[in-house]
C-alpha positions as YAML, in Angstrom:
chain: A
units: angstrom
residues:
- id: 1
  name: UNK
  ca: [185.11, 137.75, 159.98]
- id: 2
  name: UNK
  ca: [186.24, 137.25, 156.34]
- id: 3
  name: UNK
  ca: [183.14, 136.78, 153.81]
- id: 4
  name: UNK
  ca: [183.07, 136.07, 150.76]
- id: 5
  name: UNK
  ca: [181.91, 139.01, 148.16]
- id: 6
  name: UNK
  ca: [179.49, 136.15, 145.79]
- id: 7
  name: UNK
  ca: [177.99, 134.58, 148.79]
- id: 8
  name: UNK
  ca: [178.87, 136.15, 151.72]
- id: 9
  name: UNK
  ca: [179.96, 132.74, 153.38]
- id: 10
  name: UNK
  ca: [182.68, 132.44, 155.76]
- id: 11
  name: UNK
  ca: [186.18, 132.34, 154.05]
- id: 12
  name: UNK
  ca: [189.55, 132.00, 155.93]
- id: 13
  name: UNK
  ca: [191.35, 135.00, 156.70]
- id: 14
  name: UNK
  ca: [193.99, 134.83, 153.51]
- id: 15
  name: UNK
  ca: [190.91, 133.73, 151.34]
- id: 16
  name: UNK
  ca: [189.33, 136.11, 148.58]
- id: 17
  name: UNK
  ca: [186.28, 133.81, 147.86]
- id: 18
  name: UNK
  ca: [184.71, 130.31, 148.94]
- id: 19
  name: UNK
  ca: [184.80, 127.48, 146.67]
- id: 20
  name: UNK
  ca: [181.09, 127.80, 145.81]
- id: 21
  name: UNK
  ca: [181.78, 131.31, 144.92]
- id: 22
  name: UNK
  ca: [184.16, 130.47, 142.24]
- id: 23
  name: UNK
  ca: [182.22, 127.54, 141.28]
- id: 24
  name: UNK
  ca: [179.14, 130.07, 140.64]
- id: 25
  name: UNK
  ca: [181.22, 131.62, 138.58]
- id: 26
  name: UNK
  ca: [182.38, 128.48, 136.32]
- id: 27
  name: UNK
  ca: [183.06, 125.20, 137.74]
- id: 28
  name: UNK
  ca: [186.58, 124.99, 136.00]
- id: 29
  name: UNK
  ca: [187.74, 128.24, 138.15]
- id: 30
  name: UNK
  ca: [190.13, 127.60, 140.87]
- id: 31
  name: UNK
  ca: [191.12, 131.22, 141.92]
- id: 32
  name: UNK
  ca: [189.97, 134.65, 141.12]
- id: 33
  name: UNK
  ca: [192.81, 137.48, 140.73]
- id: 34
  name: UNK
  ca: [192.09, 141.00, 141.01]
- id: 35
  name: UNK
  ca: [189.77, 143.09, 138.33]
- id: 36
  name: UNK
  ca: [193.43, 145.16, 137.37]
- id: 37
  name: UNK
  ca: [191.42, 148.38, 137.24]
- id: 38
  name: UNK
  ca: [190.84, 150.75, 139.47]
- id: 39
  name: UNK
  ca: [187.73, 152.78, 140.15]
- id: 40
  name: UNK
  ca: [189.01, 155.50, 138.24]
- id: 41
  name: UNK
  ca: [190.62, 153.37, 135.59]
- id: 42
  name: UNK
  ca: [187.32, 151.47, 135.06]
- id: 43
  name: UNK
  ca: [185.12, 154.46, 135.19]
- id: 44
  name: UNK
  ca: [187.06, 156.15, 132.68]
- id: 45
  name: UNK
  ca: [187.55, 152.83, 130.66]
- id: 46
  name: UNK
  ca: [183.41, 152.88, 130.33]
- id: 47
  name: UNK
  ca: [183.44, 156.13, 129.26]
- id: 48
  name: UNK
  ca: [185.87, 155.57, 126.26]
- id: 49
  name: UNK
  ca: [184.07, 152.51, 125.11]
- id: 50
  name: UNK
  ca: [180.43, 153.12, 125.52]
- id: 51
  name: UNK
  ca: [180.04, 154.12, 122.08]
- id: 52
  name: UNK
  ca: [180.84, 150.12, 121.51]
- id: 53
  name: UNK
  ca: [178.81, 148.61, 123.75]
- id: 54
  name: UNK
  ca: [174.62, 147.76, 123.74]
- id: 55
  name: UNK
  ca: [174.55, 148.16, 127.83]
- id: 56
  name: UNK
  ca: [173.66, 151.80, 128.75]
- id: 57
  name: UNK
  ca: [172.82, 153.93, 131.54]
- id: 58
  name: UNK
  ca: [173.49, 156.42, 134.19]
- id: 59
  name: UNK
  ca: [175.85, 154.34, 136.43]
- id: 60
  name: UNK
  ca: [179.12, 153.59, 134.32]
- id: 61
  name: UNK
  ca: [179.23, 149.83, 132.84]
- id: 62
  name: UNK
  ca: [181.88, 147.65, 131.69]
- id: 63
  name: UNK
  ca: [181.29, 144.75, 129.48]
- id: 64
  name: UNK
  ca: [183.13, 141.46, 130.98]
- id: 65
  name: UNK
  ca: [184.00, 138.34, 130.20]
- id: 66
  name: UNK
  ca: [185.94, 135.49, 132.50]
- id: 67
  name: UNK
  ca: [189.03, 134.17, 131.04]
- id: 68
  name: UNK
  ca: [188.91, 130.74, 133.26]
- id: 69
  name: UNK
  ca: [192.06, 129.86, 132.45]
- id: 70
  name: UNK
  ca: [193.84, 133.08, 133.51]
- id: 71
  name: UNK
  ca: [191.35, 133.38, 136.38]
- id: 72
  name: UNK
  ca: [190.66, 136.96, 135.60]
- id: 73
  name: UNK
  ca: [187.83, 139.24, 134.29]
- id: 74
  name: UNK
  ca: [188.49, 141.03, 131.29]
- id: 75
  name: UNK
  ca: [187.11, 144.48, 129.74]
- id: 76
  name: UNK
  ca: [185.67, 143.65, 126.32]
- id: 77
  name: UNK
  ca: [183.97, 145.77, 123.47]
- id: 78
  name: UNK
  ca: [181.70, 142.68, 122.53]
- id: 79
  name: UNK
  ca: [181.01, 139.11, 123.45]
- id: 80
  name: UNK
  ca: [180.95, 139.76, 127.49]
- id: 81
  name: UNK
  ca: [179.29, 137.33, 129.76]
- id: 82
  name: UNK
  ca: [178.90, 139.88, 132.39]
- id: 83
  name: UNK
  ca: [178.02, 143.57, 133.17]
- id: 84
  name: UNK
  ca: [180.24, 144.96, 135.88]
- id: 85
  name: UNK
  ca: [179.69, 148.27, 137.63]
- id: 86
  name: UNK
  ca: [182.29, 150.08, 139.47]
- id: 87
  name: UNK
  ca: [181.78, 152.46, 142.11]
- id: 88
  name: UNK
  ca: [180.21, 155.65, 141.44]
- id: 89
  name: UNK
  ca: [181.94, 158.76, 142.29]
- id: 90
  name: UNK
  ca: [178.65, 160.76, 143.05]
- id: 91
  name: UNK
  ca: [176.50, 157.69, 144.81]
- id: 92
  name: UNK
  ca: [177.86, 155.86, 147.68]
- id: 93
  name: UNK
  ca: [178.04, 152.05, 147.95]
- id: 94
  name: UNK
  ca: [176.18, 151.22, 144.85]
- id: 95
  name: UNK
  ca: [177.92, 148.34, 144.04]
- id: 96
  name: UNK
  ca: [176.97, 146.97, 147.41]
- id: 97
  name: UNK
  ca: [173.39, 148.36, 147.66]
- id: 98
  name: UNK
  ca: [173.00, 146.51, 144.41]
- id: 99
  name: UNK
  ca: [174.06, 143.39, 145.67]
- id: 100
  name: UNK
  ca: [172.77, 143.20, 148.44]
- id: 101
  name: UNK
  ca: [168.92, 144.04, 147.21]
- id: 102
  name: UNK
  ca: [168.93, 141.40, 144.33]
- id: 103
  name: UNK
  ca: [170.39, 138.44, 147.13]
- id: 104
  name: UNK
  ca: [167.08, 139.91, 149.10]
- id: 105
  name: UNK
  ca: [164.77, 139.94, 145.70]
- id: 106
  name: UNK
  ca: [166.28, 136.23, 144.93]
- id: 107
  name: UNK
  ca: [164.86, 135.28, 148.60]
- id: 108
  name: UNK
  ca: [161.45, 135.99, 147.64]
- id: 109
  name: UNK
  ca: [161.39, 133.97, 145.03]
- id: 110
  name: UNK
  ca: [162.69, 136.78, 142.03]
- id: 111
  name: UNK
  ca: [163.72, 135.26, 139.26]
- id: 112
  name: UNK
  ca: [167.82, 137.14, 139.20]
- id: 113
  name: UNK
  ca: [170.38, 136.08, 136.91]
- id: 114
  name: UNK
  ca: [174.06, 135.20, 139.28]
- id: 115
  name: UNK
  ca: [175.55, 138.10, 140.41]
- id: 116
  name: UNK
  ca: [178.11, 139.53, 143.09]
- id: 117
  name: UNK
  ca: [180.89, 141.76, 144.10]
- id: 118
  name: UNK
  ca: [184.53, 141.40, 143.04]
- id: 119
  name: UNK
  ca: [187.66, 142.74, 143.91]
- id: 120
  name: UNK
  ca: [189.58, 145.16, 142.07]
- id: 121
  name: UNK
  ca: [193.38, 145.97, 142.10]
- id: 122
  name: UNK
  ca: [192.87, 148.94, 144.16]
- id: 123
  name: UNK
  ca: [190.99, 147.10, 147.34]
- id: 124
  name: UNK
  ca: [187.69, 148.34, 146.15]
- id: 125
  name: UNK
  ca: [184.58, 146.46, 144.68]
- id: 126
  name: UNK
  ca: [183.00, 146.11, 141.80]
- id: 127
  name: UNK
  ca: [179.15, 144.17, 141.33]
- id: 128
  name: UNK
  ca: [179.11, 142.08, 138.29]
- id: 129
  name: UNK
  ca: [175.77, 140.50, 137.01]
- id: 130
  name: UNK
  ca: [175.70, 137.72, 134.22]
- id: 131
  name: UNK
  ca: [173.90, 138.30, 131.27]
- id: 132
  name: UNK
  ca: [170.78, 136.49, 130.73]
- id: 133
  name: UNK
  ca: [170.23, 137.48, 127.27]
- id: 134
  name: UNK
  ca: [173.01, 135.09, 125.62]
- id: 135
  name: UNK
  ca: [172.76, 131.61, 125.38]
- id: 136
  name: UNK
  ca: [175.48, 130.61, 123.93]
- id: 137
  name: UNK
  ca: [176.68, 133.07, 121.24]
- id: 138
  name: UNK
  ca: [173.16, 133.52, 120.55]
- id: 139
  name: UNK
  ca: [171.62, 136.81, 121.75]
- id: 140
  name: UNK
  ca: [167.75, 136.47, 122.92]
- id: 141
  name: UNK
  ca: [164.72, 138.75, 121.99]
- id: 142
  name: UNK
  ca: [164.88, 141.44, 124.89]
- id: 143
  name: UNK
  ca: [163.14, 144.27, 124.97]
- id: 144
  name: UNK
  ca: [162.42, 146.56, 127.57]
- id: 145
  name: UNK
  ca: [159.43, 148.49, 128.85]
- id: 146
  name: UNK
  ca: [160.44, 151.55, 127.37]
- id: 147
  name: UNK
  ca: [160.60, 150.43, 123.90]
- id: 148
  name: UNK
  ca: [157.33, 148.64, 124.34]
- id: 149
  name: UNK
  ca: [156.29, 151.91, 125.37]
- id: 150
  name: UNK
  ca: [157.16, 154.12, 122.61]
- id: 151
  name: UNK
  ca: [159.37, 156.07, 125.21]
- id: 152
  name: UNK
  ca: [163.27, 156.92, 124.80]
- id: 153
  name: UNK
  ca: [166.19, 156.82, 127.52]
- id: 154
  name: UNK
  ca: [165.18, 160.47, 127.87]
- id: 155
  name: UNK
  ca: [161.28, 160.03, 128.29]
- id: 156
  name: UNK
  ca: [161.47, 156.72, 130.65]
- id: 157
  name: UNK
  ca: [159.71, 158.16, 133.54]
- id: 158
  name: UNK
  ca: [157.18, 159.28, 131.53]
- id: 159
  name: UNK
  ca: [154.79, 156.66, 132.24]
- id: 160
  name: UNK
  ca: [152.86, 154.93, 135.41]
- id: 161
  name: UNK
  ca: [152.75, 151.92, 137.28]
- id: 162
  name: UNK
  ca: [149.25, 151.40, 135.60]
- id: 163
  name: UNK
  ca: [150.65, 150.81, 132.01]
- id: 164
  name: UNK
  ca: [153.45, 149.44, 133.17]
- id: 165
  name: UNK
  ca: [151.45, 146.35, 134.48]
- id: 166
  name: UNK
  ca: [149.08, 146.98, 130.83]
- id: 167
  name: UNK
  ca: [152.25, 145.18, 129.06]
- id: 168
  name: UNK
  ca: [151.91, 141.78, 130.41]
- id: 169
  name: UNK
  ca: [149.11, 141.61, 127.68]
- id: 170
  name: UNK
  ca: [152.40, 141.21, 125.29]
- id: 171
  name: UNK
  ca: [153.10, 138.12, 127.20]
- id: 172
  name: UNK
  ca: [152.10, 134.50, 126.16]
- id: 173
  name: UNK
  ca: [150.55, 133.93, 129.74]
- id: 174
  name: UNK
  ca: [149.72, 137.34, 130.76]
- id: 175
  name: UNK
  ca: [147.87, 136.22, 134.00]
- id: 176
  name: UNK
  ca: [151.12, 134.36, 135.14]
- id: 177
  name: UNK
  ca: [153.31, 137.33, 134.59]
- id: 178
  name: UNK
  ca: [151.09, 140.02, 136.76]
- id: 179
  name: UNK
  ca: [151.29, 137.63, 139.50]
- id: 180
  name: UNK
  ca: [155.31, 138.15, 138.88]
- id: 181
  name: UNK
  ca: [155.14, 141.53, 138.19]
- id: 182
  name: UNK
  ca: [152.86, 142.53, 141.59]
- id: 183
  name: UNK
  ca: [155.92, 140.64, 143.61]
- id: 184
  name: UNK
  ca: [158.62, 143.13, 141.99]
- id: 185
  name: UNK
  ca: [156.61, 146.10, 142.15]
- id: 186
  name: UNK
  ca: [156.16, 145.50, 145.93]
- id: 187
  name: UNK
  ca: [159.28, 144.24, 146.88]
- id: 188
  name: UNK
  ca: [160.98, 147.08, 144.96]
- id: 189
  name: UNK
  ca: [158.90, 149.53, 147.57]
- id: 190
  name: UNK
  ca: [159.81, 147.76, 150.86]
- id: 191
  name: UNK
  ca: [163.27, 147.67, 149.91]
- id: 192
  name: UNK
  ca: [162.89, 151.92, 149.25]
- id: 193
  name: UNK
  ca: [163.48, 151.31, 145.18]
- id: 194
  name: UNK
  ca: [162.36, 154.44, 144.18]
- id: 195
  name: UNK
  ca: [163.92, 154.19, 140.41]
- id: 196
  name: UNK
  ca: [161.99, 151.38, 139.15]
- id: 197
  name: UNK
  ca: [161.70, 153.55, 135.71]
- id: 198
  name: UNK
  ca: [160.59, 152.48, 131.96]
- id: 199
  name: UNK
  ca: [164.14, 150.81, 131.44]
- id: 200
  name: UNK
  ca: [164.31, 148.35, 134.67]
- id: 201
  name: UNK
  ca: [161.77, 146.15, 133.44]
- id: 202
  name: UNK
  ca: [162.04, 143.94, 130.30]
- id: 203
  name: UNK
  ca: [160.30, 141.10, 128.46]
- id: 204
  name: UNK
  ca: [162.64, 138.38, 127.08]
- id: 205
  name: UNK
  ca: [161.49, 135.79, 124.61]
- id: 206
  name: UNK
  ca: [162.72, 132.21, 124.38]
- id: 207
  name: UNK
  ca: [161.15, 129.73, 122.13]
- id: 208
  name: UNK
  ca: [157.87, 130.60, 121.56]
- id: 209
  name: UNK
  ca: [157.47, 132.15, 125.42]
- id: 210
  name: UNK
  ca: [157.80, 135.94, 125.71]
- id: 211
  name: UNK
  ca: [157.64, 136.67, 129.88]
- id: 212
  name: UNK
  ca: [159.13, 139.07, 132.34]
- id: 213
  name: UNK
  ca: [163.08, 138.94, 132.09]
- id: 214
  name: UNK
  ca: [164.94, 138.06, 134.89]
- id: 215
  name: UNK
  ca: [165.34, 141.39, 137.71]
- id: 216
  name: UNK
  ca: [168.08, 143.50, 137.50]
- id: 217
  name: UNK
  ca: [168.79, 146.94, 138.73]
- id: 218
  name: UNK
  ca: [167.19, 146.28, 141.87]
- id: 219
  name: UNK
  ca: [168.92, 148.83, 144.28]
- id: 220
  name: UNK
  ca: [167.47, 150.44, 147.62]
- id: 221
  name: UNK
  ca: [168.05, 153.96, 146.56]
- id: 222
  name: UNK
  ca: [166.27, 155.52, 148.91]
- id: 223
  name: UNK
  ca: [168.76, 154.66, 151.45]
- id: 224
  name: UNK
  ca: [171.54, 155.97, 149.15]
- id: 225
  name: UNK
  ca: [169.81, 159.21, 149.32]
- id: 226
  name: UNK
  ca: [169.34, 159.18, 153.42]
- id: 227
  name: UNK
  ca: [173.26, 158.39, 152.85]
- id: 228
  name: UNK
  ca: [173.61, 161.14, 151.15]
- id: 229
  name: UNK
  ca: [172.24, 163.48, 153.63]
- id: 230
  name: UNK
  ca: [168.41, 163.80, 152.44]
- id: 231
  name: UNK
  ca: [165.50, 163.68, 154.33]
- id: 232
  name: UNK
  ca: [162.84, 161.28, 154.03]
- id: 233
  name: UNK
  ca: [160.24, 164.06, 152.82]
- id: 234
  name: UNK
  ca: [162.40, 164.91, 150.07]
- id: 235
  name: UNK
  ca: [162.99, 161.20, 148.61]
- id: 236
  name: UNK
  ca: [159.64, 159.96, 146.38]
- id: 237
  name: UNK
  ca: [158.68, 156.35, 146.85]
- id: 238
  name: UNK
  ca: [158.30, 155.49, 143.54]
- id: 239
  name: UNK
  ca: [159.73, 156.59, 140.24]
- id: 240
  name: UNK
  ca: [156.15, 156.13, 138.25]
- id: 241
  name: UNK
  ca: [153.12, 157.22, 139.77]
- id: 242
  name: UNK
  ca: [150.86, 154.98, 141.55]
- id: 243
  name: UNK
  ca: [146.98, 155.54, 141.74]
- id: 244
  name: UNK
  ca: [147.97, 159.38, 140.58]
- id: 245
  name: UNK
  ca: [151.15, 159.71, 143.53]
- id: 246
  name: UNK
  ca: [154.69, 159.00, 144.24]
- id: 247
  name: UNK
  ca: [154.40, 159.37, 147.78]
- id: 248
  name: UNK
  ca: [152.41, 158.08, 150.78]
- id: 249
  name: UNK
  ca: [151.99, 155.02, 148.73]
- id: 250
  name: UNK
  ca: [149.59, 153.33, 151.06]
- id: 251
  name: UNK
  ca: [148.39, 149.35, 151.42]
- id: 252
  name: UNK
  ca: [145.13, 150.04, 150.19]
- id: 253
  name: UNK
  ca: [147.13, 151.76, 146.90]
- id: 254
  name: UNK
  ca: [149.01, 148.65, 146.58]
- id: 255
  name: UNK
  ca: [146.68, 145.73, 147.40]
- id: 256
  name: UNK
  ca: [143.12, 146.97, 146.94]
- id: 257
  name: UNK
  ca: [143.82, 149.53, 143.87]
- id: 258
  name: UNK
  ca: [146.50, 147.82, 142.01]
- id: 259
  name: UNK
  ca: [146.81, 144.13, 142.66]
- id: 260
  name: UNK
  ca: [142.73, 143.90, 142.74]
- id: 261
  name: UNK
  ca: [141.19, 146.28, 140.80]
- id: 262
  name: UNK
  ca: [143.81, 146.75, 137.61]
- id: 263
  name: UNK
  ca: [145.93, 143.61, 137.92]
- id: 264
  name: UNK
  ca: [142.84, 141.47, 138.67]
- id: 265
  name: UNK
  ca: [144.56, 139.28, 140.74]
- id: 266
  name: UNK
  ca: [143.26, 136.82, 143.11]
- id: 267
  name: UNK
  ca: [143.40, 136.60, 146.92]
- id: 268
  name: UNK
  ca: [145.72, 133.63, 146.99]
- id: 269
  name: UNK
  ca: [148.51, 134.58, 145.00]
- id: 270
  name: UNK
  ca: [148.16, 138.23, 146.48]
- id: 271
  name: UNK
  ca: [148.35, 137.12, 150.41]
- id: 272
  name: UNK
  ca: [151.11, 134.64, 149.38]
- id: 273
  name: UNK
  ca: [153.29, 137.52, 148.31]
- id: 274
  name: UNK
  ca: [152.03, 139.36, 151.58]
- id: 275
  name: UNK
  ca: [153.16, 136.15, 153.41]
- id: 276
  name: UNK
  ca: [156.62, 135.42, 151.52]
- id: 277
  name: UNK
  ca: [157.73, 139.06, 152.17]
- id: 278
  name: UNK
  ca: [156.81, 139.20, 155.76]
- id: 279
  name: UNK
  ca: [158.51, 135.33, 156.55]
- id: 280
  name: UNK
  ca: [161.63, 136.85, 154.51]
- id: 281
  name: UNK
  ca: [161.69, 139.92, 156.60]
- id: 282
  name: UNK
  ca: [162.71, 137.81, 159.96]
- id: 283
  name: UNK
  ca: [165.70, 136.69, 158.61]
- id: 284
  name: UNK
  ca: [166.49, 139.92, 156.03]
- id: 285
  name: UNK
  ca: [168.17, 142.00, 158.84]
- id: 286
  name: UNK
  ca: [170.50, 139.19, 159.66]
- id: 287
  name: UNK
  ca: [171.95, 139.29, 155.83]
- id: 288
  name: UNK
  ca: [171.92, 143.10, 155.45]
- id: 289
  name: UNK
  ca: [174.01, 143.06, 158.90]
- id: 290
  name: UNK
  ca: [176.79, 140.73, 157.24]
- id: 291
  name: UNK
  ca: [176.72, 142.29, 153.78]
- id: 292
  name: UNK
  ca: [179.52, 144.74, 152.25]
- id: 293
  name: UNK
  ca: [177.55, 147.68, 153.05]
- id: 294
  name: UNK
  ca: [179.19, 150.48, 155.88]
- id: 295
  name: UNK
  ca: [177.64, 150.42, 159.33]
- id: 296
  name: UNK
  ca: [175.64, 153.42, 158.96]
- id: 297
  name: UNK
  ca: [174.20, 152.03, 154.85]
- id: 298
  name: UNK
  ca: [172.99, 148.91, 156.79]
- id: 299
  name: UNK
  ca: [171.14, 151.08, 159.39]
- id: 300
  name: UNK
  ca: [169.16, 152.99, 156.99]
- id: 301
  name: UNK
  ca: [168.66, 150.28, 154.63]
- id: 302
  name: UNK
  ca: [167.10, 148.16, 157.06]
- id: 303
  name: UNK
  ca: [165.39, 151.27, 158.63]
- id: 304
  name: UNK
  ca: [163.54, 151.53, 155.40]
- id: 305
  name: UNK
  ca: [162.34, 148.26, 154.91]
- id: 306
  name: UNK
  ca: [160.97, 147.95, 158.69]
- id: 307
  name: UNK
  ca: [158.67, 151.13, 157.61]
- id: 308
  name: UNK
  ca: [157.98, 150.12, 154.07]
- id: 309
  name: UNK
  ca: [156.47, 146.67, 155.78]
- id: 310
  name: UNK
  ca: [154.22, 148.51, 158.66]
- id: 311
  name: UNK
  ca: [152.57, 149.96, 155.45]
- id: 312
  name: UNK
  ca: [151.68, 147.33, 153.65]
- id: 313
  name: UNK
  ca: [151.33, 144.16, 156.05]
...
């Protein structure tokens, strides 16, 4: 069956994308042609212009804006709408790992900017993501954990779950935003994120609110790795440590240590996560089965989850 890459809805045969894909996109887009790069093409156009661009990183990123009228995405120094990432030539299925774990964070109730995969003139796929730091041609306050930090690109492990949840005091309603930042944190592990670093979380201010931006780089990594040929003793659960560890992360690490004692949460909103993520797991393993990943990515992916869940439900 024919789905389409922005929604994963049933499309016709000759069809690229569903109407509500497009629409996602911009309601004035009848058709979407081809992104007229190839992997190697766009991987080696990200190289030349990253110099230019504000959007960094170890996977290579293009800077993207939609030309309605021409129904086609174009490469752009400055002024893109969009952050599209081609395939990676060391990682497999990134672009659909990425995908598919921010449609899962979004069902949880994960605040995630519109994103999806597109396809390039070559047959493969690219993910875009819009940007949710322009409105307009305005560019918000954004800054990410890292800086808030004091750390660098090169020092952004260098940190810890615990002071990672310390800066919600920066927000206006801190107590709000640990409640959001617990449900990231956990779904991130049950999904096998093990590169939730400095530079994947950011605050974003907006009138006088400063709060948790919306997710992005939400990938299940750990299945890339089992992809990849590694074992599950060699792949860490977390990027930051955790109650002084990075593995055998257990529910009393999670709940008891960091949503009760540092977060200082309370029982409702804590169980209500507990309860969101185990109603959303019933009907999980029906989307990973009709996303873009191979066979043998879905297996693992939802492998990890089912054993990331016994640990913490």
């Amino acid at each position: 069956m024919n789905r389409c890459p922005l929604t994963y809805e049933a499309i016709a045969a000759d069809a690229d994308y569903s109407a509500k894909g497009l629409r996602g996109l911009s309601p004035r887009l009848g058709e979407l042609r081809p992104f007229p790069y190839s992997v190697e093409e766009q991987v080696r156009e990200a190289a030349l212009r990253a110099r230019h661009m504000s959007i960094q990183g170890v996977q290579p990123k293009l800077s993207v804006k939609l030309n309605v009228k021409a129904g086609l995405f174009e490469v752009v120094n400055t002024g893109g709408r969009y952050i599209l990432k081609p395939r990676n030539p060391m990682y497999p299925e990134l672009p659909e790992n990425e995908d598919l774990s921010m449609r899962l964070a979004k069902s949880v109730g994960i605040d995630v900017p519109f994103h999806g995969l597109i396809r390039c003139s070559d047959g493969s796929r690219s993910y875009i993501i819009r940007r949710f730091d322009r409105i307009g041609n305005n560019k918000l306050a954004v800054e990410d954990f890292a800086q808030l930090s004091g750390e660098s690109r090169e020092t952004k492990y260098r940190s810890s779950v615990e002071k990672v949840a310390a800066l919600t005091n920066y927000c206006t309603f801190p107590a709000v935003e640990r409640v959001r930042l617990f449900r990231r944190l956990l779904f991130n592990f049950v999904i096998g994120n093990e590169d939730m670093h400095l530079k994947n979380f950011s605050l974003i201010t907006r009138g006088a609110k400063t709060e948790l931006a919306p997710a992005y780089d939400f990938l299940n990594t750990t299945a890339v790795f089992r992809v990849m040929g590694r074992g599950v003793d060699d792949i860490e659960e977390s990027a930051l440590p955790l109650n002084g560890k990075k593995r055998k992360l257990s529910r009393s690490d999670w709940i008891d240590y960091l949503a009760y004692d540092r977060l200082g949460l309370p029982e409702g909103p804590v169980n209500q996560i507990l309860r969101d993520l185990e109603d959303a797991a019933n009907v999980w393993a029906d989307t990973v089965a009709i996303s873009f990943l191979s066979p043998a990515h879905q297996d693992i992916y939802q492998e990890v989850i089912t054993r990331r869940l016994g640990t913490i439900l």
